[in-house]
XYZ file of C-alpha atoms in Angstrom:
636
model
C 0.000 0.000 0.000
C 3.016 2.415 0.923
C 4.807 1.680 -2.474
C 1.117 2.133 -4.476
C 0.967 5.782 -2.577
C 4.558 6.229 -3.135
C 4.274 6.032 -6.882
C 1.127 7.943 -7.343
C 2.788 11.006 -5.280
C 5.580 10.711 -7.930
C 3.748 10.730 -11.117
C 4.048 13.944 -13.121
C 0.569 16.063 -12.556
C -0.913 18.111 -15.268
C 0.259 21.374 -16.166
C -3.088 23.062 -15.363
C -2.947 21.922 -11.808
C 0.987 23.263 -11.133
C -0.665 26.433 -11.784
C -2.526 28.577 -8.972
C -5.851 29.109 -9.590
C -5.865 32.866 -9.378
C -3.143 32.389 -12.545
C -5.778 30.135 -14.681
C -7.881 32.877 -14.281
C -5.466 35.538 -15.652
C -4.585 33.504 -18.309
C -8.284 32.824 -19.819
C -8.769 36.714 -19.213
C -5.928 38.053 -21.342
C -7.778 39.746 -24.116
C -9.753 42.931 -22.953
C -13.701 43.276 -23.424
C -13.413 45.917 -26.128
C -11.545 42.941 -28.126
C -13.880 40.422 -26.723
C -16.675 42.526 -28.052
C -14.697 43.110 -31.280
C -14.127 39.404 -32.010
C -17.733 38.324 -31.333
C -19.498 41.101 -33.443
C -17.188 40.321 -36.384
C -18.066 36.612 -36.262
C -21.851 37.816 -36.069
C -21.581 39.808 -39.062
C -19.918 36.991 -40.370
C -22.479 34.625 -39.665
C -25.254 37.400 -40.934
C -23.738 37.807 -44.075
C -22.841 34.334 -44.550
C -27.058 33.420 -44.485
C -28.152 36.471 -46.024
C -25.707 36.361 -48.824
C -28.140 34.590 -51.658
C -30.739 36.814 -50.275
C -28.868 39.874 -51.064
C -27.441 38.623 -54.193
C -30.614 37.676 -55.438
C -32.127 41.129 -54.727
C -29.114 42.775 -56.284
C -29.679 40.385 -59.421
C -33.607 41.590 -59.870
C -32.511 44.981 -59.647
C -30.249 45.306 -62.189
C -32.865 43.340 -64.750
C -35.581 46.193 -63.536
C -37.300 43.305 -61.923
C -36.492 44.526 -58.558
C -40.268 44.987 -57.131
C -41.179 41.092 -58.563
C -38.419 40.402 -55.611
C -39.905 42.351 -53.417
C -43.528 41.100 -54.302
C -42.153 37.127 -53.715
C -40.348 37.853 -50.830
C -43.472 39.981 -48.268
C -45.865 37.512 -50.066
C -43.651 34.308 -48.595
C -42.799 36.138 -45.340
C -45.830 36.831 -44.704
C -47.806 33.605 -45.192
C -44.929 32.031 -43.056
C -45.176 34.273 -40.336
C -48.704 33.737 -40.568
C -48.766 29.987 -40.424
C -46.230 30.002 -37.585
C -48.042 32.773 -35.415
C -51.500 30.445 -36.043
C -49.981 27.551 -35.608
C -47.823 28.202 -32.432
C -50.494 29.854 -30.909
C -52.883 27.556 -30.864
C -50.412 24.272 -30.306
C -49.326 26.679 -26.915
C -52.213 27.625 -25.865
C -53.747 24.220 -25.414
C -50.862 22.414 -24.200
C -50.740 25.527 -21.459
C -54.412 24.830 -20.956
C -53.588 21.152 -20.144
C -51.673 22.232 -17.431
C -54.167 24.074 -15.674
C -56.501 20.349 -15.466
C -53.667 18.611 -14.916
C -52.950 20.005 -11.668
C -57.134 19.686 -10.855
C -57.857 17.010 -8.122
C -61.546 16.245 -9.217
C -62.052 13.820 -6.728
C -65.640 15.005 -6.445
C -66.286 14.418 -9.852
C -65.352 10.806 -10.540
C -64.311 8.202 -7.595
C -61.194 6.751 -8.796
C -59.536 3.048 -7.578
C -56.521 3.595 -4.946
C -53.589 3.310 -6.965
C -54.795 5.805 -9.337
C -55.613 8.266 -6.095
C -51.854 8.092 -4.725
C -49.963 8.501 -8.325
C -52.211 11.775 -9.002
C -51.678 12.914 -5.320
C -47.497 12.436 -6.171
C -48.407 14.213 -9.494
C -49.701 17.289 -8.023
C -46.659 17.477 -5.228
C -44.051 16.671 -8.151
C -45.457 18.400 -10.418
C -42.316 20.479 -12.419
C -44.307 23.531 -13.731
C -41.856 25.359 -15.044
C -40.222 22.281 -16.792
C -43.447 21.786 -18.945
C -43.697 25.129 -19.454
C -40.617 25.295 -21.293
C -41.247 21.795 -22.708
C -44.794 23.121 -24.047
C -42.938 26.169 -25.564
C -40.259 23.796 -27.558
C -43.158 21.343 -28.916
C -45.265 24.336 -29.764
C -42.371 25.601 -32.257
C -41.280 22.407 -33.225
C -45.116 21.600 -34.531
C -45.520 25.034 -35.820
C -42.064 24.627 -37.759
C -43.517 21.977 -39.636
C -46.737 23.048 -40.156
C -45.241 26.426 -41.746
C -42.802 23.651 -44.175
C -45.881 21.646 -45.103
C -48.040 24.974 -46.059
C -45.712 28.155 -46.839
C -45.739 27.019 -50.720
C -49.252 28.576 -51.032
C -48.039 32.391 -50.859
C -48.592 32.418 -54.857
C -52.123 30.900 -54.550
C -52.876 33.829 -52.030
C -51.459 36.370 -54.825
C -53.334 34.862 -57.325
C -56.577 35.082 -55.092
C -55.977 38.639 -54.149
C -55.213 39.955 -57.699
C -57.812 37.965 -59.533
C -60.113 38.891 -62.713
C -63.119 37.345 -63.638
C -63.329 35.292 -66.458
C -66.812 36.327 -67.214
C -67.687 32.840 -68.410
C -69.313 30.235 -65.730
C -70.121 26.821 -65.283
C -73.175 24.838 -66.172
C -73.505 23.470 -62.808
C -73.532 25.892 -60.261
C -73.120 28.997 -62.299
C -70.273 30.190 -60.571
C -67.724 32.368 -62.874
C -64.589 30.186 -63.775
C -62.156 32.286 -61.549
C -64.300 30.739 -58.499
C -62.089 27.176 -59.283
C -58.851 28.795 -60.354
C -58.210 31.486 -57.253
C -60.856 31.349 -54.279
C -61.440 27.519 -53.883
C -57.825 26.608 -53.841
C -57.855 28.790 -50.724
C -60.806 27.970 -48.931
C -59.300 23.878 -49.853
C -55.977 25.526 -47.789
C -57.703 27.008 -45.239
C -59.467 23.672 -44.700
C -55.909 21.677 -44.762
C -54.559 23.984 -42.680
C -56.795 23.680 -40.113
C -57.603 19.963 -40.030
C -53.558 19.217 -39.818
C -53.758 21.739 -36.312
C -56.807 19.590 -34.904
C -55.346 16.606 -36.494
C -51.978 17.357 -34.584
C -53.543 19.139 -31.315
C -55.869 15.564 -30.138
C -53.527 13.336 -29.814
C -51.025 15.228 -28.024
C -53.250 16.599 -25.443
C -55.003 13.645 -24.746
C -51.634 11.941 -24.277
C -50.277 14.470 -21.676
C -53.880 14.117 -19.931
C -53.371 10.735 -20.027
C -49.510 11.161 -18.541
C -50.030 13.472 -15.909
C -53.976 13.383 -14.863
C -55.596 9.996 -16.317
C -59.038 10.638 -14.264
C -59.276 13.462 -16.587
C -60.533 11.558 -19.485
C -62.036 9.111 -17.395
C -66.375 8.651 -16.956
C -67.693 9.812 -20.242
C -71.239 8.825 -19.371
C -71.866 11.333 -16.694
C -73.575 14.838 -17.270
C -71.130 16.977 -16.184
C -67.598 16.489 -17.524
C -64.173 17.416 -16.438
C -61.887 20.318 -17.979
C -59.903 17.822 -20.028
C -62.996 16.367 -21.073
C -64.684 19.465 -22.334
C -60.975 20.686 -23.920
C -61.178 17.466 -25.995
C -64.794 18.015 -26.778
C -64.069 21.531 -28.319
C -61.207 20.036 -30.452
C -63.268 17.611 -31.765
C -66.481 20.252 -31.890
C -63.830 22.492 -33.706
C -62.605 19.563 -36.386
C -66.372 18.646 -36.989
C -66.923 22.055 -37.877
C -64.487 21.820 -40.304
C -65.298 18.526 -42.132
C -68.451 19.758 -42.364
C -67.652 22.699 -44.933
C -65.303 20.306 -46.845
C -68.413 18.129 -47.053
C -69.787 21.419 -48.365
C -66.856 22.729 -50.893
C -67.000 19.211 -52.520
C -69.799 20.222 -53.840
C -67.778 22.132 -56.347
C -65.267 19.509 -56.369
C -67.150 17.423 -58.468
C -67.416 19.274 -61.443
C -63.401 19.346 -61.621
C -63.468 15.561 -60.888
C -62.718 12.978 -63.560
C -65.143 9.989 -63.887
C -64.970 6.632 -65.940
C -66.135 8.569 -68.940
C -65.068 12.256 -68.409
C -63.669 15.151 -66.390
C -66.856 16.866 -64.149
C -69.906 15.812 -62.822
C -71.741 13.248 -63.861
C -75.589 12.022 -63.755
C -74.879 9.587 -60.489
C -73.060 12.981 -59.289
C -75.475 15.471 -59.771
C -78.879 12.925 -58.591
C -77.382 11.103 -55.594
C -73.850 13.139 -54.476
C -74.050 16.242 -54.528
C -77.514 16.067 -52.644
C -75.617 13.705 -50.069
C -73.057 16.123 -49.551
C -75.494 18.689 -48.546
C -77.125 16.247 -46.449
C -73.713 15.634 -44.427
C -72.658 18.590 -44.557
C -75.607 20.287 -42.740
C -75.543 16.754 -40.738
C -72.198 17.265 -39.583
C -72.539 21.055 -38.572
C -75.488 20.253 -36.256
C -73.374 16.925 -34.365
C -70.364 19.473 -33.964
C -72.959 21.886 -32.197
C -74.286 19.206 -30.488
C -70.843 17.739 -28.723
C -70.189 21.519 -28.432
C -73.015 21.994 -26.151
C -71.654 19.157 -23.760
C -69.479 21.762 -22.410
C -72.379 22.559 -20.555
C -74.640 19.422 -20.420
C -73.260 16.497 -21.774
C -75.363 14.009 -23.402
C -73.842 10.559 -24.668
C -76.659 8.956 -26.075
C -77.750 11.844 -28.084
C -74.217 12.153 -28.949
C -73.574 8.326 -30.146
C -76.464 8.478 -32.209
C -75.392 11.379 -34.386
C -72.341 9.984 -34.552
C -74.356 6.525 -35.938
C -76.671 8.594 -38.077
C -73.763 10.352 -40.450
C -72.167 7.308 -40.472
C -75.542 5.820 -41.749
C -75.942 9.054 -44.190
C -72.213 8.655 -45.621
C -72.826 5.295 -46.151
C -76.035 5.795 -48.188
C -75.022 9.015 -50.281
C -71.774 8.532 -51.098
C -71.777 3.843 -51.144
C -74.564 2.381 -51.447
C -76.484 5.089 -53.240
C -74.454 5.984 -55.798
C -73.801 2.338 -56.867
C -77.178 1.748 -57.149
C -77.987 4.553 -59.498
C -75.127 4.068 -61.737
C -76.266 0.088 -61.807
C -79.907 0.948 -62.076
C -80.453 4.018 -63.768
C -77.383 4.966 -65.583
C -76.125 2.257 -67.360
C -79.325 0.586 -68.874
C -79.678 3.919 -70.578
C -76.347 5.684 -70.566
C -76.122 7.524 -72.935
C -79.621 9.126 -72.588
C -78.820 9.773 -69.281
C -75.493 11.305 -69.403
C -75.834 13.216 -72.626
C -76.290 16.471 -71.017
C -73.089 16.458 -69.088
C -71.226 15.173 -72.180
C -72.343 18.056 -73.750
C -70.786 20.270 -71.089
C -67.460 18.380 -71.322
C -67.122 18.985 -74.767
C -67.971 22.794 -74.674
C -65.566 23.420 -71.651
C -62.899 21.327 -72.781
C -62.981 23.568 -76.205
C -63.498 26.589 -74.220
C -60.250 25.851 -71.620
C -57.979 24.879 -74.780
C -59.214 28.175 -76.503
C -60.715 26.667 -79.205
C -64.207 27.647 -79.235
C -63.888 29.604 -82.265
C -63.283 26.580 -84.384
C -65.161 26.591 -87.660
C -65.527 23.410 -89.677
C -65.722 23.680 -93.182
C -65.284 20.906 -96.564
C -62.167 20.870 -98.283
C -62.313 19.681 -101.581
C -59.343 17.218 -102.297
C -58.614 17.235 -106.216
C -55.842 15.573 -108.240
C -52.564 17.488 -109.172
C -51.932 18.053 -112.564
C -49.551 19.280 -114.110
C -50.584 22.644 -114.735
C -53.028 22.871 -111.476
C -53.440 26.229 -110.268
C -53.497 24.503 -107.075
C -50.261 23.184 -107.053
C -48.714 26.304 -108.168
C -50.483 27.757 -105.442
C -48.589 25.599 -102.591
C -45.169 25.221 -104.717
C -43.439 27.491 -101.336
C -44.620 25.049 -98.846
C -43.885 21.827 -100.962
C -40.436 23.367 -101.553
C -39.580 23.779 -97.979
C -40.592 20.482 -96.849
C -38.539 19.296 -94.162
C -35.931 15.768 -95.267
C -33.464 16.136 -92.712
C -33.675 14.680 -89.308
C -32.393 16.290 -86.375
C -30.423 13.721 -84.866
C -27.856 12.990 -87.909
C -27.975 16.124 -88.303
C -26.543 16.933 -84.640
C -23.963 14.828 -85.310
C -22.736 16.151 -88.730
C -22.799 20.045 -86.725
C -21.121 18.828 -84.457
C -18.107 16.781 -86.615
C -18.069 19.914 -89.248
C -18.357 22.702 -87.353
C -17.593 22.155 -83.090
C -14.179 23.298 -84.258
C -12.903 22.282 -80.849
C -13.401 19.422 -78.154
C -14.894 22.467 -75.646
C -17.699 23.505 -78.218
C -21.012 21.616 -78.496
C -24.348 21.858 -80.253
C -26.645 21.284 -77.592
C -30.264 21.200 -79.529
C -31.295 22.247 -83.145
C -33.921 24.217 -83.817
C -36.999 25.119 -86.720
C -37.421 28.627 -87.554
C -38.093 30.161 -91.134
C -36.001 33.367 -92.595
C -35.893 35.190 -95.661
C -32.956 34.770 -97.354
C -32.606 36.599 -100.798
C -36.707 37.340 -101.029
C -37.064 33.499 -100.571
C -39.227 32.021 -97.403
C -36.743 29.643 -96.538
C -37.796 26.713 -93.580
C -34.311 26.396 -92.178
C -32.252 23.932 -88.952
C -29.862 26.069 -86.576
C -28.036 25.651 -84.061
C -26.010 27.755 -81.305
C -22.205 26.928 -80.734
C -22.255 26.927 -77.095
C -18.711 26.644 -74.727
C -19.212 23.084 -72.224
C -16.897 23.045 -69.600
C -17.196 19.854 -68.924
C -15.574 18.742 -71.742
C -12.086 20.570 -70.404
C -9.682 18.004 -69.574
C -8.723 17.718 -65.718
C -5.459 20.173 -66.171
C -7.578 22.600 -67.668
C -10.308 23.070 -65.096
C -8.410 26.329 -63.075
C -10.636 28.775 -61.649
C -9.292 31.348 -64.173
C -9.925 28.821 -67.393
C -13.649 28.224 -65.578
C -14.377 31.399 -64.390
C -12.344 34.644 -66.158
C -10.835 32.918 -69.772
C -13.646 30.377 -71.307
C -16.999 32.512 -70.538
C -19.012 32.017 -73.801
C -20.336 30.147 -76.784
C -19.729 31.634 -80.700
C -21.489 31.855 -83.287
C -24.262 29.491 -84.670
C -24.512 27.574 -87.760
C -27.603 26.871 -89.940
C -28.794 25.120 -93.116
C -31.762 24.488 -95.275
C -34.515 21.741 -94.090
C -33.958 19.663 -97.051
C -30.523 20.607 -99.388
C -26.975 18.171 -99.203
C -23.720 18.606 -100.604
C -22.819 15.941 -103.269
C -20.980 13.940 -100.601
C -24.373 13.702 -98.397
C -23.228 16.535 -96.032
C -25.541 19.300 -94.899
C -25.465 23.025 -96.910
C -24.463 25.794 -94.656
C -26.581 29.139 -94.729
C -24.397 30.347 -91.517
C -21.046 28.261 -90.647
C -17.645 28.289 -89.647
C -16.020 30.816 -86.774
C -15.770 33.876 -87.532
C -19.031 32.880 -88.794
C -19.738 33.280 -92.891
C -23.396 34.001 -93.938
C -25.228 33.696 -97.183
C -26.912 36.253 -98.737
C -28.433 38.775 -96.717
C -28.077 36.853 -93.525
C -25.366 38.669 -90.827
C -24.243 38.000 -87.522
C -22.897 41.009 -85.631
C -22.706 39.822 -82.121
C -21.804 36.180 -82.231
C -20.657 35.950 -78.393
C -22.971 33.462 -76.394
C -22.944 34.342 -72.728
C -26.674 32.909 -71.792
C -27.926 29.549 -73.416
C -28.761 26.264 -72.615
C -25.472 24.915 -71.490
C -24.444 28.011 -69.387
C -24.809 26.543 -65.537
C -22.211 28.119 -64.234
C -21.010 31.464 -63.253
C -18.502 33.994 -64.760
C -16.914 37.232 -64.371
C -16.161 39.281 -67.045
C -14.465 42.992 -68.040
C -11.030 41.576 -65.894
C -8.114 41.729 -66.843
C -7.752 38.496 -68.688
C -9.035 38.692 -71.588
C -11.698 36.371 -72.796
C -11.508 33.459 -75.312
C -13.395 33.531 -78.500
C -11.786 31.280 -80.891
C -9.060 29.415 -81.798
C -6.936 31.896 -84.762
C -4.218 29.804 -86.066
C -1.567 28.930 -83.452
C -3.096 32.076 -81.164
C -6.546 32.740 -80.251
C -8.811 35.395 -80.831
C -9.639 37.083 -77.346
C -12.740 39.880 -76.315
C -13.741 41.825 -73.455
C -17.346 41.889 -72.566
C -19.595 44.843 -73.470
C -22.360 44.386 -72.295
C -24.418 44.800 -69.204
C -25.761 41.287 -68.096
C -24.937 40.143 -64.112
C -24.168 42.652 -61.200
C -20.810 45.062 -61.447
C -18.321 44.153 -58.071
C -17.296 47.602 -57.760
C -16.865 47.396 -53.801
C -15.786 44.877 -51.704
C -18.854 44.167 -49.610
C -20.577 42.861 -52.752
C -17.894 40.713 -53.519
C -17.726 39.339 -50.003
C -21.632 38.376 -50.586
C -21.078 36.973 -53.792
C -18.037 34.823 -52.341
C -20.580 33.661 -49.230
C -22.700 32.668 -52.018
C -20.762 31.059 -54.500
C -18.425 29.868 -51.592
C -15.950 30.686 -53.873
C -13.112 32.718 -51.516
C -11.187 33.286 -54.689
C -13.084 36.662 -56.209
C -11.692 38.143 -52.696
C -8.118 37.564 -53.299
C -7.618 37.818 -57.285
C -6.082 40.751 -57.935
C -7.488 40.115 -61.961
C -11.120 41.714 -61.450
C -11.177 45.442 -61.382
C -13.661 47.624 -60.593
C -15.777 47.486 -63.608
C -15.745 43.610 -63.677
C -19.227 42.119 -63.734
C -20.100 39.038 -62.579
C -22.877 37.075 -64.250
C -25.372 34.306 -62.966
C -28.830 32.347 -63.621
C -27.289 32.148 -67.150
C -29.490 28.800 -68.202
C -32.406 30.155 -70.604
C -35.089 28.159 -68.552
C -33.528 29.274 -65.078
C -33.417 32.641 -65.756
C -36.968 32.983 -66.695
C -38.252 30.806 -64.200
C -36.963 33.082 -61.367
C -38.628 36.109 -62.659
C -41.804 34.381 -63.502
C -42.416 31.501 -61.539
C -46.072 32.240 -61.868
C -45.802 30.949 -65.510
C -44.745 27.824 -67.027
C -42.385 27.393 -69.527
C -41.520 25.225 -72.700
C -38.639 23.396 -71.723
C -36.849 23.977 -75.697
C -35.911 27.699 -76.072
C -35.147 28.453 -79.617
C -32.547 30.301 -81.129
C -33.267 33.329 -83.477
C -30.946 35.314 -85.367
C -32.351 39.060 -85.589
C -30.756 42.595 -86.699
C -27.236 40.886 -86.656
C -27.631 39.850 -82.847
C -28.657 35.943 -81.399
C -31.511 36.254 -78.771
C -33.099 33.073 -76.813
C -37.263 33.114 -77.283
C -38.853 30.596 -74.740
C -42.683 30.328 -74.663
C -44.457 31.103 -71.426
C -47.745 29.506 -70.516
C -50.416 29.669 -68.329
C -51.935 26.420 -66.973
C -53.985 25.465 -64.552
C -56.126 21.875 -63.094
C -59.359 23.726 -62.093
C -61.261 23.888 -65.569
C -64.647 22.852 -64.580
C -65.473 20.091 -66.926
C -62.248 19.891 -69.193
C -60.183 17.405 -70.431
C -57.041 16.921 -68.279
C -53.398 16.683 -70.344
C -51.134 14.336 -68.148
C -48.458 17.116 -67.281
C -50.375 20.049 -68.209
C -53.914 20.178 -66.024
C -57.332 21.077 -68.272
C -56.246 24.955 -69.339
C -53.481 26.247 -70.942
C -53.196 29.793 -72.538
C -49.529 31.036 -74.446
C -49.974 34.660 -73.755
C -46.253 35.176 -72.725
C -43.015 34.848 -75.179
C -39.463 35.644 -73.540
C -36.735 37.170 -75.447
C -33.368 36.915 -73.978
C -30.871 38.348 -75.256
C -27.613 35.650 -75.677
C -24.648 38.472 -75.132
C-alpha cells in the first residue's frame, strides 16, 4: 500500500494543476472586453452575411434586370404567409398544451371516484409536479409543430397572390353557375384554409389527450356522466372544432365534383349530380349540427344523443356517397347511358374547347382534287412543298457537331426550326447555337481562371436548309464556320454566347484576362465583354456576398477583377426565366433566333392550370393552358 501511494505522489501532474488558480484565471482573461466585443461582433456579421448572402445577391440580381419589385412582391408575399402559419400555428399548439396544465394540476375527486392506486400517483403528481419544466417543454413542442406546419403549407403564398389579384373570367359553369375564376383562385384557398386547419386539430388531439393521459388519467375518465371534467370538455371543443371543419369540406365538394374525372369524363356526372351532390349537402348540414351538439356538452353532456349522431352520419355517408351511388349508376345509368349522361357530355365537350381556346373553331369541306400538271393549285402551294422538311435532327446533330464544333470544348446542344428570308425566298431552315461546355475541359484545364475569367461564352451558330446536301451527303451551310460566314443577306454582328442552354455556371467578365473567343491559327482570338448582363463588383462588400454565395473565396483575393468587372449568374435560358416568372410555365426547348445581326433566346411562357370545370385533363399540363407570354433573352 506504501509503495502504491509512493508512486502515485511521484507521477508527473498536469500542467493546469501546477498552476494557482488565481493564474488560470489571468490567463483565460488576457484579451480585454473591447476585443472580446470586437471578435464576437465580427463573427456575427460573419455569420449574418454568410445566411443572407443569396438573399442579397438575389435582390441585387432583380434589380439590375428592372425586376427589382417582382423580388420584393415574392419575398413579403412568402414572409408573410410564413409568419402567418407560424403565429397560427404556435399559438394555438401553446395555448392548449398551457391549458392542459391548468386540469392537470385539478384534483376532481368530487367528480369521478377513482380506484386507490390511481388516487396516490395523481396525489405524487400534483406534489411533483415540475411547472416550469413543462412550461418550457410546451414552448419547444409548440415551435417544433408550428415549424412543420409552416414547411408543409408556406408554398401557397402564390395561390394567395393569385386570389388577391384575380379577374373574372366572365364565363361560368353549367352546374352551379359560378364564374370560372371561383375554381382557379378562391377555392384553392378555402381547400388551404381547410388543410390547414384539419392538420392543427389533427396534430392538437392526440397530443393533449396523451399528456392528460400522462399526468392526470381521471381526466378523461367517466364519459357517461352529465357533467364532464376540464380535459374532457378541452377534448370536446377540439373535436367540436374539427367537426366544424369537415363539415364545410363536405360542403366545398360540392364544387369539387365538377373538376373531378369519372370513368367517362372530367366533371360531374348524372350519379353525381342525382345522388352526391344532394348527399353532400345532407352531411354537410348533418355534420354542422353533431359538432354543435358535442359543443353543447361543455355545458350538459349528453352521450346517447351524442352516439347516435355519430351513428346517423355514419348511416348518411354510407347511403349518399356507397350504397347510393352504386345503385344509381347500376340501375339508372347504365341501362340507358347515354340518354342519361348526354347532357353532361355536352358540357365536357364545350368546356374542354373553351379551356384549350378553341371555341372559335369553324368546320368547313375541303375539296381534295388531283394534281396536274398545270393545277393552279399546285402552283399555289409550290413554297410550302419546296420547304418540306428531309433532314432529321439527330444525324444532323452529329454532322454540326463533326463539321463545325471546331474544338473538343464547343457543343451543339439542340437544333432548332425557324423560317427566314434569305434573298426574297421564305426559306424553312435547322440552326443551331455553338455553345462553350466546360465539362468537356480536360482535368489540367479546369483552373478557376480557365472556368471562371478565360472560357466565358459560346460563338457563333450555324444553320442550313430543311432539305438541301452537298454531293458527298453533307448538310449546306446558310451560316457556318467561326468567324461565322453568312449567305446572302443573312449577318451576324454579335456572335458571343454568354446565356444559353449549357451556361450553368457562373462567370466574371471585363477583368483583366481577356476572354476566349476562338481558336486563330496557333493564337486565339480574345474579347472583353460589353455588355451589361450580371451585377458590377465595384466594392468589396458585394464581392464578399457573392463569395458567401458562390463559396468561392477566390473573387476576394484575385487581384485580376477590377472595378468594372461584372459578374454574371442564372445564365441557363429556362432558369433565368423561371426566377422572374415563376407564376408561368415554360416550354422546356428555347429556340434560337438570329435578328438585326444579334442571337436572342425566345422561350414560350404559358399559363396552366387543373381547375377547368369540366375539361379534359393533359397528363403534365392540367385542363387549361393559354400562351400569352413569349421571352426574349438576349444571348450576349
Amino acid at each position: 500500500m506504501e509503495n502504491k501511494n509512493l508512486h502515485l505522489a511521484d507521477e508527473p501532474r498536469p500542467w493546469y494543476q501546477l498552476l494557482p488558480a488565481k493564474a488560470v484565471l489571468s490567463k483565460l482573461n488576457f484579451l480585454p472586453k473591447a476585443r472580446l466585443y470586437l471578435v464576437l461582433g465580427i463573427i456575427a456579421i460573419g455569420g449574418c452575411l454568410y445566411f443572407s448572402a443569396g438573399f442579397l445577391t438575389e435582390w441585387i440580381w432583380f434589380n439590375s434586370l428592372g425586376y427589382g419589385d417582382v423580388f420584393i412582391t415574392r419575398f413579403w408575399a412568402k414572409g408573410l404567409v410564413q409568419l402567418s402559419i407560424f403565429l397560427l400555428a404556435f399559438s394555438w399548439y401553446f395555448f392548449n398544451l398551457r391549458f392542459t396544465l391548468g386540469s392537470v394540476r385539478q384534483n376532481n375527486h368530487d367528480v369521478y371516484s377513482f380506484p386507490g392506486p390511481m388516487t396516490a400517483y395523481r396525489e405524487f403528481i400534483v406534489q411533483h409536479l415540475p411547472v416550469k419544466v413543462l412550461h418550457l417543454l410546451f414552448l419547444i413542442l409548440s415551435v417544433f409543430f408550428a415549424m412543420i406546419t409552416v414547411s408543409r403549407f408556406s408554398f401557397s403564398w402564390e395561390s394567395w397572390l393569385k386570389y388577391l389579384y384575380q379577374v373574372p373570367f366572365n364565363y361560368q359553369d353549367p352546374i352551379h353557375g359560378s364564374d370560372i375564376s371561383f375554381y382557379f383562385f378562391t377555392l384553392p384557398i378555402i381547400e388551404w384554409v381547410l388543410s390547414l386547419g384539419k392538420q392543427l386539430i389533427w396534430g392538437t388531439v392526440p397530443l393533449t389527450a396523451l399528456i392528460y393521459f400522462i399526468f392526470n388519467p381521471p381526466q378523461l375518465l367517466g364519459w357517461r356522466k352529465q357533467h364532464l371534467s376540464m380535459g374532457q370538455k378541452h377534448l370536446l371543443f377540439q373535436v367540436s372544432i374539427l367537426l366544424f371543419g369537415l363539415s364545410l369540406s363536405a360542403f366545398i365538394q360540392v364544387y369539387q365534383l365538377v373538376l373531378t374525372p369519372n370513368q367517362l369524363f372530367v366533371g360531374a356526372s348524372f350519379t353525381d349530380i342525382q345522388i352526391r351532390m344532394l348527399g353532400l349537402k345532407v352531411i354537410a348540414l348533418s355534420l354542422f349540427f353533431l359538432a354543435i351538439l358535442l359543443l353543447s356538452g361543455v355545458k350538459i353532456w349528453r352521450p346517447r344523443m351524442a352516439m347516435l349522431g355519430i351513428i346517423i352520419n355514419l348511416l348518411l355517408v354510407v347511403a349518399f356517397l356507397g350504397i347510393g351511388p352504386m345503385l344509381v349508376q347500376r340501375l339508372v345509368v347504365e341501362p340507358n347511358q347515354f340518354a342519361r349522361e348526354k347532357a353532361y357530355i355536352e358540357h365536357h365537350l364545350a368546356m374542354t374547347r373553351r379551356a384549350y381556346g378553341l371555341e372559335n373553331i369553324q368546320v368547313r369541306e375541303f375539296p381534295v382534287t388531283a394534281f396536274g400538271e398545270n393545277n393552279d393549285l399546285f402552283q399555289s402551294y409550290s413554297p410550302t412543298l419546296s420547304n418540306i422538311r428531309l433532314w432529321d435532327w439527330r444525324p444532323l446533330q452529329l454532322s454540326y457537331n463533326q463539321l463545325q464544333g471546331l474544338t473538343y470544348y464547343y457543343n451543339f446542344a439542340n437544333i432548332d426550326i425557324d423560317r427566314y428570308q434569305i434573298d426574297g425566298d421564305y426559306r424553312q431552315v435547322m440552326l443551331a447555337a455553338r455553345e462553350i461546355d466546360l465539362t468537356r475541359f480536360q482535368s489540367h484545364a479546369q483552373t478557376w481562371t480557365n472556368r471562371k475569367l478565360r472560357y466565358t461564352h459560346g460563338y457563333g451558330l450555324v444553320m442550313t436548309p430543311v432539305n438541301e446536301v452537298t454531293p458527298n451527303g453533307l448538310p449546306r451551310f446558310f451560316i457556318k464556320d467561326i468567324p461565322p460566314e453568312t449567305t446572302g443577306n443573312l449577318q451576324v454582328d454579335r456572335p458571343e454566347i454568354y446565356f444559353g442552354e449549357l451556361t450553368e455556371d457562373y462567370v466574371i467578365v471585363k477583368t483583366k484576362i481577356r476572354e476566349f473567343d476562338y481558336p486563330k491559327g496557333d493564337n486565339n482570338a480574345e474579347t472583353i465583354y460589353e455588355g451589361r448582363g450580371g451585377i458590377k463588383l465595384n466594392s468589396f462588400f458585394i464581392r464578399l456576398l457573392c463569395a458567401f454565395r458562390f463559396q468561392d473565396y477566390k473573387m476576394l483575393i484575385s487581384n485580376e477583377l477590377e472595378p468594372d468587372s461584372r459578374i454574371i449568374f442564372h445564365r441557363q435560358i429556362v432558369d433565368r426565366v423561371q426566377r422572374i416568372a415563376p407564376f408561368l410555365r415554360f416550354d422546356e426547348d428555347p429556340y434560337l433566333v438570329l435578328a438585326d445581326g444579334r442571337l436572342f433566346w425566345i422561350i414560350d411562357g404559358y399559363t396552366t392550370s387543373n381547375r377547368f370545370p369540366y375539361a379534359t385533363i393533359s397528363p403534365g399540363w392540367g385542363n387549361y393552358i393559354r400562351n400569352p407570354v413569349k421571352i426574349v433573352v438576349d444571348a450576349y
